[in-house]
Amino acid sequence: MDKILRIDMGAEGGPRASETALGEYAGLGGRALTSAIISKEVPPLCHPLGEDNKLVIAPGLLSGTIAAMSGRISVGCKSPLTGGIKEANSGGQPSQVLARLGYAAIVLEGRPPDKALYKIFINKDGVEINPDQGLSMLGNYDLVEKMRGQYGDKIACISIGPAGEMKMAAASVACTDMELRPTRHAGRGGVGAVMGAKGVKVIVLDDSDMKMRSPKDPDAFKEANKRWVDGLKKHPVTSEALPSYGTNVLTNIINEAGAYPTNNFSSGRFEGASNISGETMAETETSRGGLATHGCHRGCIIRCSGVYNDKDGKFLTKQPEYETVWAHGGNCGIDNMDAIAMMDRLDDDYGLDTIEMGATIGVAMEAGLAKFGDADAAIDLVKEVGKGTPLGRVLGNGAEVTGRVFAVERVPVVKGQAMPAYDPRAVQGIGVTYATSTMGADHTAGYAIATNILKVGGDVDPLKPEGQVDLSRNLQIATAAVDSAGMCLFIAFAVLDQPETFQALIDMINAFYGMNLTAADIAELGKSVLKTEREFNFRAGLNEKHDRLPEYFKKIPLPPHNIKFQVKDEELDTLFNW
Ligand code: SF4
């Protein structure tokens, strides 16, 4: 992983690939690398869909090794949704495969002068780039089947669906899982639209005959990985809750806490929650011959995913995540699990961020385009997006655009990006993260739910403003570092609670690269990533005034706690003081 593959999609005579040394980017991986390249090489004021933007796809520092949980891939660009820097990451196989092919990153640059659509094939022998109009407007599922037919089973795909081709701001980049299904997505911020603007439909990766990456100190690496796995296997969240019920274990927990945004963030409790809970979903999955636990890439030992079959026992989609179940479920007043799973399937096929789409449909329902609770109408709205009708184009550009078009005041976004599945009035720590994250509203940027609600890594009262800025700051720093290592974020539960597990992770990085990093160095890495991203955002025109929640969170109390967001603006402005 000592080189960068640059593909100039706008080169004279057709796209041209070249390899460059890592140079000044040496030692960076995942989010640290995507954000460094975007910050240095992309003009902050460029149009996100223009030729000057770049799409950077980078495995993490430990991807392609035997390290458990090391298969996240980061996708970075200037975001068409937020106008700021973006890193969205995904599970699935591509990270491991790309790392084994020796690339620290693929950088898509320029823009084809025509409307040609390209497929890119990368294996041990090099890179082939070919136009293929036959792929135009294919859903991700049909596309991947076609690639399987052309290149065989031993591949991993990174692709866009019709939403990316239509350059919608809610478009995702899909990654295939172990079964070669396009079920894992770098969802947020419109990264799929940037890939579409580059004219790239799919990147097919084949690491046949390539070896596992080898560490500088194999024995120390193996030993640290063992301690690492042992730590993950003993924490109750990573060893029991997530494998048994997936992330959707949170539905009952967040609903009970009165923080479950219902009917477009108008209440914190949803009556139908038990019909769509992780417990109910797991039962449905197993009774239909699906799976309630499953890993999204080789080397995952938590296995928070699953397989959701339809009523006839036929594969419909992967186990929808908690945020997806909420977005298409309670947020729209829908408690029909099959309808939610269908929308998850459609989102994956069209290549759409499930959080942005669910939040958008909630806003559309508030505007009167459909009634809260009407699952058929919600499915029809998602299909409008896939067809690219004028209404679909509005919806496919996210909650903020939809709110503006239909004059809705309650639009749950920060920096143009929709809020996920936790109301910031009832979990004030996550409100601080939504407001201040360099990414726009993003729960993964600093998952305060862990400490506010699950009491992992300490205990900070979710309903009070005290301590929330410190909590979010520490989590945002740690997350930026985890995203750079290419680790699945769910390791954070064990890392926050068990110092020896955190040490095992540091020992793995040190044994692999022959370094002597300390916990303080890891924190410094996280800080420097955030600093780079924030500086880019300032140069792109975002400032402290954009680090705010929409007004109504401060004015309208949320039932059942009847509480408003109380963290003061001046406190929010101290988040980046360290
Ligand atoms: S824990 Fe879940 S998201 Fe993380 S790598 Fe495993 S299956 Fe993927």
PDB file of C-alpha atoms in Angstrom, residues 35 39 43 50 72 91 98 120 141 172 272 284 311 401:
ATOM      1  CA  SER A  35      -9.238  14.407   3.876  1.00  0.00           C
ATOM      2  CA  SER A  39      -7.772  19.545   1.486  1.00  0.00           C
ATOM      3  CA  PRO A  43     -10.077  24.081  -4.629  1.00  0.00           C
ATOM      4  CA  GLY A  50     -17.182  19.976 -11.613  1.00  0.00           C
ATOM      5  CA  ARG A  72     -13.729  -0.106   6.255  1.00  0.00           C
ATOM      6  CA  GLY A  91     -17.901  -1.988   5.069  1.00  0.00           C
ATOM      7  CA  LEU A  98      -7.821  -2.761  -2.742  1.00  0.00           C
ATOM      8  CA  ILE A 120     -12.623   0.306 -14.374  1.00  0.00           C
ATOM      9  CA  TYR A 141     -27.870  -5.357  -8.119  1.00  0.00           C
ATOM     10  CA  SER A 172     -24.265   6.751  -2.288  1.00  0.00           C
ATOM     11  CA  GLY A 272     -45.190   1.014  16.711  1.00  0.00           C
ATOM     12  CA  THR A 284     -38.623 -12.653  11.359  1.00  0.00           C
ATOM     13  CA  LYS A 311     -42.397 -13.683   2.976  1.00  0.00           C
ATOM     14  CA  VAL A 401     -33.970  20.842  -0.845  1.00  0.00           C
TER      15      VAL A 401
END
